[in-house]
Amino acid sequence: TFTQNIVIHCLVKVGRYGEAIELFNSMREKRTICPPDVVTYTSIMYSYSVCGQAENCKVVFDMMVAEGVRPNIVSYNALLGAYASHGMHKEALETFKLLKQNGLRPDIVSYTSLLNAYGRSAQPEKAREVFNEMRKNACKPNKVSYNALIDAYGSAGMLKEAISLLHEMERDGIQPDVVSISTLLTACGRCRQLTKIDTILAAAKSRGIELNTVAYNSGIGSYLSLGDYEKALELYALMRTCNVKPD
RNA sequence: UCGUAUAUAUUCG
């Protein structure tokens, strides 16, 4: 079972989902030799999540329960992640409640996924509530949690709040990273505040955060989305100067 | 890091 799980994991990572499911089904058929365990089911749930098939992710989750394997926190988190990626906050919240009903404690991944579900459905205030609840339950938000909340505000047009989280995280002892910066650069375009791009680039520089390709793309994309081609080209030139590869 | 699974950024059809 352990060996097969590793193979399934590899197949999923390289995008050979059909073969992963084939192997999964063969394990279920010959249950006496290598029966699927909680990791097997969860890996398959994850593969459906990656394919954007939240419904099938839930089907496998139910299948696991029906076949006598207890979902653990990672299984619930995989389902939460599938819902979150589609902004399906209602289903995500139900899953979150269900996990607690089954005696499991939400961990940082659970909270961050639920937060993200609200962020993706344009409900930054609900995302903030989840963030606060996380702390109340002695679950310290990390870099990923902060970045997800920054994106929740940025996607909702609340650039001020997004930027102030940069300072809030530092006060909390957490260093912003290139994802934080990239998220904010994207937010500048969505919030139509291109003048903040320079502010954010300066903030990155002063913290020693090196921008990568995605981060430059974010900034250039923000300029382009509002038609500021001059600034877009300028940023592209900076990217070349810094030896960051365009894609 | 200590044999396998889960959460955050650019592309908006």
mmCIF file of N, CA and C in Angstrom, chain A residues 100-210:
data_model
loop_
_atom_site.group_PDB
_atom_site.id
_atom_site.type_symbol
_atom_site.label_atom_id
_atom_site.label_comp_id
_atom_site.label_asym_id
_atom_site.label_seq_id
_atom_site.Cartn_x
_atom_site.Cartn_y
_atom_site.Cartn_z
ATOM 1 N N LYS A 100 -15.101 19.345 12.689
ATOM 2 C CA LYS A 100 -15.153 19.561 14.135
ATOM 3 C C LYS A 100 -16.135 18.589 14.792
ATOM 4 N N GLN A 101 -17.265 18.369 14.112
ATOM 5 C CA GLN A 101 -18.253 17.411 14.637
ATOM 6 C C GLN A 101 -17.662 16.020 14.780
ATOM 7 N N ASN A 102 -16.703 15.716 13.909
ATOM 8 C CA ASN A 102 -16.110 14.388 13.960
ATOM 9 C C ASN A 102 -14.906 14.321 14.889
ATOM 10 N N GLY A 103 -14.817 15.306 15.758
ATOM 11 C CA GLY A 103 -13.789 15.261 16.793
ATOM 12 C C GLY A 103 -12.399 15.666 16.362
ATOM 13 N N LEU A 104 -12.274 16.246 15.165
ATOM 14 C CA LEU A 104 -10.952 16.691 14.732
ATOM 15 C C LEU A 104 -10.813 18.182 15.022
ATOM 16 N N ARG A 105 -9.588 18.613 15.202
ATOM 17 C CA ARG A 105 -9.332 20.033 15.421
ATOM 18 C C ARG A 105 -8.817 20.639 14.130
ATOM 19 N N PRO A 106 -9.445 21.735 13.708
ATOM 20 C CA PRO A 106 -8.935 22.392 12.506
ATOM 21 C C PRO A 106 -7.488 22.824 12.742
ATOM 22 N N ASP A 107 -6.646 22.650 11.764
ATOM 23 C CA ASP A 107 -5.268 23.112 11.899
ATOM 24 C C ASP A 107 -5.076 24.358 11.024
ATOM 25 N N ILE A 108 -3.856 24.790 10.897
ATOM 26 C CA ILE A 108 -3.612 26.033 10.162
ATOM 27 C C ILE A 108 -4.008 25.914 8.695
ATOM 28 N N VAL A 109 -3.899 24.734 8.146
ATOM 29 C CA VAL A 109 -4.300 24.532 6.750
ATOM 30 C C VAL A 109 -5.816 24.641 6.620
ATOM 31 N N SER A 110 -6.536 24.081 7.563
ATOM 32 C CA SER A 110 -8.004 24.162 7.541
ATOM 33 C C SER A 110 -8.462 25.617 7.592
ATOM 34 N N TYR A 111 -7.906 26.352 8.527
ATOM 35 C CA TYR A 111 -8.304 27.753 8.662
ATOM 36 C C TYR A 111 -7.937 28.558 7.416
ATOM 37 N N THR A 112 -6.751 28.334 6.907
ATOM 38 C CA THR A 112 -6.321 29.104 5.745
ATOM 39 C C THR A 112 -7.168 28.775 4.518
ATOM 40 N N SER A 113 -7.571 27.538 4.389
ATOM 41 C CA SER A 113 -8.411 27.161 3.258
ATOM 42 C C SER A 113 -9.787 27.806 3.358
ATOM 43 N N LEU A 114 -10.347 27.798 4.549
ATOM 44 C CA LEU A 114 -11.661 28.419 4.729
ATOM 45 C C LEU A 114 -11.565 29.926 4.451
ATOM 46 N N LEU A 115 -10.495 30.507 4.967
ATOM 47 C CA LEU A 115 -10.249 31.937 4.723
ATOM 48 C C LEU A 115 -10.187 32.208 3.218
ATOM 49 N N ASN A 116 -9.479 31.343 2.528
ATOM 50 C CA ASN A 116 -9.328 31.493 1.087
ATOM 51 C C ASN A 116 -10.659 31.325 0.351
ATOM 52 N N ALA A 117 -11.511 30.464 0.875
ATOM 53 C CA ALA A 117 -12.830 30.277 0.266
ATOM 54 C C ALA A 117 -13.601 31.603 0.299
ATOM 55 N N TYR A 118 -13.474 32.311 1.399
ATOM 56 C CA TYR A 118 -14.137 33.618 1.493
ATOM 57 C C TYR A 118 -13.432 34.655 0.620
ATOM 58 N N GLY A 119 -12.118 34.589 0.585
ATOM 59 C CA GLY A 119 -11.380 35.527 -0.253
ATOM 60 C C GLY A 119 -11.759 35.381 -1.714
ATOM 61 N N ARG A 120 -11.870 34.145 -2.151
ATOM 62 C CA ARG A 120 -12.202 33.872 -3.547
ATOM 63 C C ARG A 120 -13.647 34.183 -3.873
ATOM 64 N N SER A 121 -14.470 34.397 -2.860
ATOM 65 C CA SER A 121 -15.870 34.716 -3.142
ATOM 66 C C SER A 121 -16.177 36.156 -2.730
ATOM 67 N N ALA A 122 -15.116 36.966 -2.735
ATOM 68 C CA ALA A 122 -15.279 38.409 -2.505
ATOM 69 C C ALA A 122 -15.913 38.751 -1.160
ATOM 70 N N GLN A 123 -15.495 38.042 -0.113
ATOM 71 C CA GLN A 123 -16.009 38.346 1.222
ATOM 72 C C GLN A 123 -14.853 38.545 2.197
ATOM 73 N N PRO A 124 -14.133 39.649 2.021
ATOM 74 C CA PRO A 124 -12.951 39.875 2.840
ATOM 75 C C PRO A 124 -13.260 39.962 4.338
ATOM 76 N N GLU A 125 -14.430 40.438 4.674
ATOM 77 C CA GLU A 125 -14.756 40.554 6.102
ATOM 78 C C GLU A 125 -14.924 39.180 6.737
ATOM 79 N N LYS A 126 -15.500 38.268 5.969
ATOM 80 C CA LYS A 126 -15.633 36.903 6.470
ATOM 81 C C LYS A 126 -14.246 36.255 6.572
ATOM 82 N N ALA A 127 -13.402 36.575 5.614
ATOM 83 C CA ALA A 127 -12.037 36.047 5.642
ATOM 84 C C ALA A 127 -11.326 36.534 6.903
ATOM 85 N N ARG A 128 -11.518 37.789 7.217
ATOM 86 C CA ARG A 128 -10.915 38.353 8.419
ATOM 87 C C ARG A 128 -11.458 37.686 9.682
ATOM 88 N N GLU A 129 -12.734 37.364 9.666
ATOM 89 C CA GLU A 129 -13.323 36.674 10.818
ATOM 90 C C GLU A 129 -12.654 35.327 11.048
ATOM 91 N N VAL A 130 -12.416 34.615 9.953
ATOM 92 C CA VAL A 130 -11.758 33.315 10.072
ATOM 93 C C VAL A 130 -10.356 33.506 10.636
ATOM 94 N N PHE A 131 -9.699 34.541 10.141
ATOM 95 C CA PHE A 131 -8.348 34.862 10.595
ATOM 96 C C PHE A 131 -8.345 35.126 12.107
ATOM 97 N N ASN A 132 -9.305 35.896 12.560
ATOM 98 C CA ASN A 132 -9.396 36.203 13.991
ATOM 99 C C ASN A 132 -9.735 34.969 14.819
ATOM 100 N N GLU A 133 -10.629 34.183 14.281
ATOM 101 C CA GLU A 133 -11.022 32.959 14.970
ATOM 102 C C GLU A 133 -9.842 32.002 15.128
ATOM 103 N N MET A 134 -9.007 31.999 14.114
ATOM 104 C CA MET A 134 -7.820 31.158 14.141
ATOM 105 C C MET A 134 -6.952 31.493 15.345
ATOM 106 N N ARG A 135 -6.740 32.785 15.564
ATOM 107 C CA ARG A 135 -5.907 33.192 16.696
ATOM 108 C C ARG A 135 -6.592 32.859 18.011
ATOM 109 N N LYS A 136 -7.896 33.091 18.038
ATOM 110 C CA LYS A 136 -8.649 32.846 19.259
ATOM 111 C C LYS A 136 -8.494 31.389 19.676
ATOM 112 N N ASN A 137 -8.341 30.520 18.700
ATOM 113 C CA ASN A 137 -8.193 29.098 18.993
ATOM 114 C C ASN A 137 -6.726 28.678 19.038
ATOM 115 N N ALA A 138 -5.877 29.629 19.345
ATOM 116 C CA ALA A 138 -4.464 29.333 19.545
ATOM 117 C C ALA A 138 -3.796 28.726 18.319
ATOM 118 N N CYS A 139 -4.249 29.136 17.152
ATOM 119 C CA CYS A 139 -3.612 28.686 15.920
ATOM 120 C C CYS A 139 -2.971 29.917 15.296
ATOM 121 N N LYS A 140 -1.676 30.039 15.414
ATOM 122 C CA LYS A 140 -0.979 31.224 14.927
ATOM 123 C C LYS A 140 -0.951 31.288 13.412
ATOM 124 N N PRO A 141 -1.476 32.364 12.845
ATOM 125 C CA PRO A 141 -1.403 32.511 11.384
ATOM 126 C C PRO A 141 0.057 32.564 10.946
ATOM 127 N N ASN A 142 0.356 31.953 9.852
ATOM 128 C CA ASN A 142 1.712 32.021 9.315
ATOM 129 C C ASN A 142 1.710 32.868 8.040
ATOM 130 N N LYS A 143 2.821 32.806 7.319
ATOM 131 C CA LYS A 143 2.974 33.575 6.095
ATOM 132 C C LYS A 143 1.855 33.288 5.094
ATOM 133 N N VAL A 144 1.524 32.040 4.947
ATOM 134 C CA VAL A 144 0.488 31.661 3.976
ATOM 135 C C VAL A 144 -0.865 32.253 4.374
ATOM 136 N N SER A 145 -1.184 32.203 5.652
ATOM 137 C CA SER A 145 -2.457 32.757 6.125
ATOM 138 C C SER A 145 -2.516 34.252 5.854
ATOM 139 N N TYR A 146 -1.435 34.935 6.175
ATOM 140 C CA TYR A 146 -1.392 36.385 5.921
ATOM 141 C C TYR A 146 -1.516 36.682 4.434
ATOM 142 N N ASN A 147 -0.803 35.936 3.619
ATOM 143 C CA ASN A 147 -0.861 36.198 2.185
ATOM 144 C C ASN A 147 -2.253 35.945 1.628
ATOM 145 N N ALA A 148 -2.921 34.942 2.150
ATOM 146 C CA ALA A 148 -4.284 34.653 1.697
ATOM 147 C C ALA A 148 -5.213 35.798 2.079
ATOM 148 N N LEU A 149 -4.994 36.366 3.258
ATOM 149 C CA LEU A 149 -5.839 37.481 3.690
ATOM 150 C C LEU A 149 -5.532 38.749 2.886
ATOM 151 N N ILE A 150 -4.269 38.947 2.587
ATOM 152 C CA ILE A 150 -3.889 40.078 1.739
ATOM 153 C C ILE A 150 -4.605 39.966 0.403
ATOM 154 N N ASP A 151 -4.633 38.770 -0.146
ATOM 155 C CA ASP A 151 -5.300 38.567 -1.425
ATOM 156 C C ASP A 151 -6.804 38.777 -1.305
ATOM 157 N N ALA A 152 -7.372 38.388 -0.185
ATOM 158 C CA ALA A 152 -8.811 38.573 0.018
ATOM 159 C C ALA A 152 -9.168 40.056 -0.047
ATOM 160 N N TYR A 153 -8.365 40.873 0.609
ATOM 161 C CA TYR A 153 -8.608 42.315 0.567
ATOM 162 C C TYR A 153 -8.294 42.885 -0.814
ATOM 163 N N GLY A 154 -7.167 42.485 -1.355
ATOM 164 C CA GLY A 154 -6.759 43.015 -2.653
ATOM 165 C C GLY A 154 -7.758 42.686 -3.751
ATOM 166 N N SER A 155 -8.270 41.490 -3.734
ATOM 167 C CA SER A 155 -9.230 41.076 -4.761
ATOM 168 C C SER A 155 -10.558 41.803 -4.612
ATOM 169 N N ALA A 156 -10.803 42.291 -3.408
ATOM 170 C CA ALA A 156 -12.075 42.968 -3.156
ATOM 171 C C ALA A 156 -11.951 44.478 -3.327
ATOM 172 N N GLY A 157 -10.790 44.922 -3.789
ATOM 173 C CA GLY A 157 -10.616 46.351 -4.017
ATOM 174 C C GLY A 157 -10.182 47.138 -2.791
ATOM 175 N N MET A 158 -9.827 46.432 -1.718
ATOM 176 C CA MET A 158 -9.444 47.125 -0.478
ATOM 177 C C MET A 158 -7.923 47.154 -0.323
ATOM 178 N N LEU A 159 -7.307 47.994 -1.136
ATOM 179 C CA LEU A 159 -5.844 48.041 -1.170
ATOM 180 C C LEU A 159 -5.222 48.528 0.135
ATOM 181 N N LYS A 160 -5.843 49.518 0.741
ATOM 182 C CA LYS A 160 -5.299 50.048 2.004
ATOM 183 C C LYS A 160 -5.180 48.946 3.044
ATOM 184 N N GLU A 161 -6.249 48.190 3.186
ATOM 185 C CA GLU A 161 -6.269 47.114 4.164
ATOM 186 C C GLU A 161 -5.218 46.054 3.817
ATOM 187 N N ALA A 162 -5.099 45.787 2.517
ATOM 188 C CA ALA A 162 -4.136 44.786 2.073
ATOM 189 C C ALA A 162 -2.715 45.218 2.427
ATOM 190 N N ILE A 163 -2.408 46.466 2.138
ATOM 191 C CA ILE A 163 -1.066 46.960 2.414
ATOM 192 C C ILE A 163 -0.785 47.004 3.915
ATOM 193 N N SER A 164 -1.787 47.366 4.684
ATOM 194 C CA SER A 164 -1.524 47.478 6.115
ATOM 195 C C SER A 164 -1.271 46.107 6.742
ATOM 196 N N LEU A 165 -1.697 45.061 6.072
ATOM 197 C CA LEU A 165 -1.406 43.714 6.575
ATOM 198 C C LEU A 165 0.081 43.394 6.518
ATOM 199 N N LEU A 166 0.749 44.085 5.602
ATOM 200 C CA LEU A 166 2.198 43.899 5.494
ATOM 201 C C LEU A 166 2.851 44.291 6.823
ATOM 202 N N HIS A 167 2.364 45.375 7.380
ATOM 203 C CA HIS A 167 2.909 45.850 8.646
ATOM 204 C C HIS A 167 2.405 45.012 9.807
ATOM 205 N N GLU A 168 1.140 44.606 9.684
ATOM 206 C CA GLU A 168 0.584 43.781 10.744
ATOM 207 C C GLU A 168 1.355 42.468 10.869
ATOM 208 N N MET A 169 1.708 41.883 9.764
ATOM 209 C CA MET A 169 2.432 40.616 9.845
ATOM 210 C C MET A 169 3.822 40.801 10.435
ATOM 211 N N GLU A 170 4.438 41.909 10.116
ATOM 212 C CA GLU A 170 5.766 42.154 10.679
ATOM 213 C C GLU A 170 5.702 42.365 12.187
ATOM 214 N N ARG A 171 4.673 43.063 12.619
ATOM 215 C CA ARG A 171 4.487 43.256 14.064
ATOM 216 C C ARG A 171 4.289 41.916 14.750
ATOM 217 N N ASP A 172 3.773 40.989 13.975
ATOM 218 C CA ASP A 172 3.489 39.663 14.488
ATOM 219 C C ASP A 172 4.704 38.741 14.374
ATOM 220 N N GLY A 173 5.801 39.299 13.876
ATOM 221 C CA GLY A 173 7.026 38.510 13.778
ATOM 222 C C GLY A 173 7.120 37.651 12.533
ATOM 223 N N ILE A 174 6.307 37.958 11.523
ATOM 224 C CA ILE A 174 6.333 37.165 10.300
ATOM 225 C C ILE A 174 6.805 38.030 9.142
ATOM 226 N N GLN A 175 7.835 37.577 8.458
ATOM 227 C CA GLN A 175 8.409 38.333 7.354
ATOM 228 C C GLN A 175 7.598 38.168 6.082
ATOM 229 N N PRO A 176 7.180 39.255 5.480
ATOM 230 C CA PRO A 176 6.516 39.150 4.173
ATOM 231 C C PRO A 176 7.493 38.519 3.179
ATOM 232 N N ASP A 177 6.971 37.835 2.207
ATOM 233 C CA ASP A 177 7.829 37.226 1.198
ATOM 234 C C ASP A 177 7.423 37.692 -0.203
ATOM 235 N N VAL A 178 7.992 37.070 -1.194
ATOM 236 C CA VAL A 178 7.731 37.496 -2.570
ATOM 237 C C VAL A 178 6.270 37.275 -2.957
ATOM 238 N N VAL A 179 5.616 36.331 -2.325
ATOM 239 C CA VAL A 179 4.194 36.112 -2.600
ATOM 240 C C VAL A 179 3.373 37.297 -2.072
ATOM 241 N N SER A 180 3.730 37.787 -0.907
ATOM 242 C CA SER A 180 3.030 38.952 -0.357
ATOM 243 C C SER A 180 3.137 40.119 -1.324
ATOM 244 N N ILE A 181 4.340 40.332 -1.829
ATOM 245 C CA ILE A 181 4.595 41.444 -2.742
ATOM 246 C C ILE A 181 3.834 41.272 -4.056
ATOM 247 N N SER A 182 3.914 40.079 -4.597
ATOM 248 C CA SER A 182 3.233 39.818 -5.849
ATOM 249 C C SER A 182 1.723 40.005 -5.715
ATOM 250 N N THR A 183 1.185 39.537 -4.607
ATOM 251 C CA THR A 183 -0.254 39.683 -4.353
ATOM 252 C C THR A 183 -0.638 41.158 -4.320
ATOM 253 N N LEU A 184 0.193 41.956 -3.670
ATOM 254 C CA LEU A 184 -0.090 43.386 -3.583
ATOM 255 C C LEU A 184 0.046 44.076 -4.940
ATOM 256 N N LEU A 185 1.022 43.646 -5.730
ATOM 257 C CA LEU A 185 1.194 44.259 -7.054
ATOM 258 C C LEU A 185 -0.024 43.984 -7.934
ATOM 259 N N THR A 186 -0.566 42.793 -7.813
ATOM 260 C CA THR A 186 -1.783 42.466 -8.550
ATOM 261 C C THR A 186 -2.946 43.317 -8.047
ATOM 262 N N ALA A 187 -2.985 43.486 -6.739
ATOM 263 C CA ALA A 187 -4.064 44.259 -6.119
ATOM 264 C C ALA A 187 -4.065 45.708 -6.620
ATOM 265 N N CYS A 188 -2.897 46.250 -6.888
ATOM 266 C CA CYS A 188 -2.821 47.639 -7.375
ATOM 267 C C CYS A 188 -3.598 47.808 -8.673
ATOM 268 N N GLY A 189 -3.522 46.813 -9.534
ATOM 269 C CA GLY A 189 -4.269 46.875 -10.792
ATOM 270 C C GLY A 189 -5.754 46.757 -10.536
ATOM 271 N N ARG A 190 -6.115 45.796 -9.717
ATOM 272 C CA ARG A 190 -7.538 45.584 -9.433
ATOM 273 C C ARG A 190 -8.162 46.785 -8.732
ATOM 274 N N CYS A 191 -7.357 47.471 -7.951
ATOM 275 C CA CYS A 191 -7.875 48.617 -7.190
ATOM 276 C C CYS A 191 -7.633 49.933 -7.922
ATOM 277 N N ARG A 192 -7.104 49.858 -9.113
ATOM 278 C CA ARG A 192 -6.796 51.054 -9.925
ATOM 279 C C ARG A 192 -5.952 52.069 -9.164
ATOM 280 N N GLN A 193 -4.902 51.599 -8.548
ATOM 281 C CA GLN A 193 -4.033 52.504 -7.794
ATOM 282 C C GLN A 193 -2.598 52.238 -8.207
ATOM 283 N N LEU A 194 -2.301 52.564 -9.447
ATOM 284 C CA LEU A 194 -0.980 52.259 -9.975
ATOM 285 C C LEU A 194 0.146 52.990 -9.249
ATOM 286 N N THR A 195 -0.154 54.100 -8.637
ATOM 287 C CA THR A 195 0.914 54.834 -7.969
ATOM 288 C C THR A 195 1.452 54.057 -6.772
ATOM 289 N N LYS A 196 0.652 53.122 -6.286
ATOM 290 C CA LYS A 196 1.117 52.331 -5.147
ATOM 291 C C LYS A 196 2.144 51.273 -5.548
ATOM 292 N N ILE A 197 2.247 51.034 -6.845
ATOM 293 C CA ILE A 197 3.191 50.007 -7.284
ATOM 294 C C ILE A 197 4.611 50.365 -6.865
ATOM 295 N N ASP A 198 4.983 51.611 -7.064
ATOM 296 C CA ASP A 198 6.326 52.036 -6.674
ATOM 297 C C ASP A 198 6.531 51.898 -5.167
ATOM 298 N N THR A 199 5.489 52.206 -4.430
ATOM 299 C CA THR A 199 5.561 52.074 -2.974
ATOM 300 C C THR A 199 5.859 50.625 -2.583
ATOM 301 N N ILE A 200 5.165 49.723 -3.260
ATOM 302 C CA ILE A 200 5.331 48.315 -2.934
ATOM 303 C C ILE A 200 6.687 47.792 -3.380
ATOM 304 N N LEU A 201 7.145 48.253 -4.526
ATOM 305 C CA LEU A 201 8.472 47.845 -4.987
ATOM 306 C C LEU A 201 9.534 48.325 -3.996
ATOM 307 N N ALA A 202 9.320 49.532 -3.491
ATOM 308 C CA ALA A 202 10.270 50.073 -2.513
ATOM 309 C C ALA A 202 10.218 49.275 -1.217
ATOM 310 N N ALA A 203 9.014 48.897 -0.838
ATOM 311 C CA ALA A 203 8.859 48.107 0.385
ATOM 312 C C ALA A 203 9.583 46.768 0.252
ATOM 313 N N ALA A 204 9.500 46.196 -0.936
ATOM 314 C CA ALA A 204 10.176 44.920 -1.177
ATOM 315 C C ALA A 204 11.680 45.105 -1.085
ATOM 316 N N LYS A 205 12.150 46.143 -1.726
ATOM 317 C CA LYS A 205 13.591 46.405 -1.757
ATOM 318 C C LYS A 205 14.144 46.627 -0.352
ATOM 319 N N SER A 206 13.431 47.427 0.418
ATOM 320 C CA SER A 206 13.932 47.743 1.756
ATOM 321 C C SER A 206 13.946 46.508 2.664
ATOM 322 N N ARG A 207 13.176 45.519 2.324
ATOM 323 C CA ARG A 207 13.153 44.295 3.129
ATOM 324 C C ARG A 207 14.033 43.212 2.554
ATOM 325 N N GLY A 208 14.683 43.545 1.430
ATOM 326 C CA GLY A 208 15.548 42.546 0.816
ATOM 327 C C GLY A 208 14.794 41.418 0.133
ATOM 328 N N ILE A 209 13.554 41.690 -0.250
ATOM 329 C CA ILE A 209 12.786 40.661 -0.954
ATOM 330 C C ILE A 209 13.055 40.777 -2.449
ATOM 331 N N GLU A 210 13.637 39.744 -3.027
ATOM 332 C CA GLU A 210 13.931 39.744 -4.451
ATOM 333 C C GLU A 210 12.702 39.332 -5.241
#
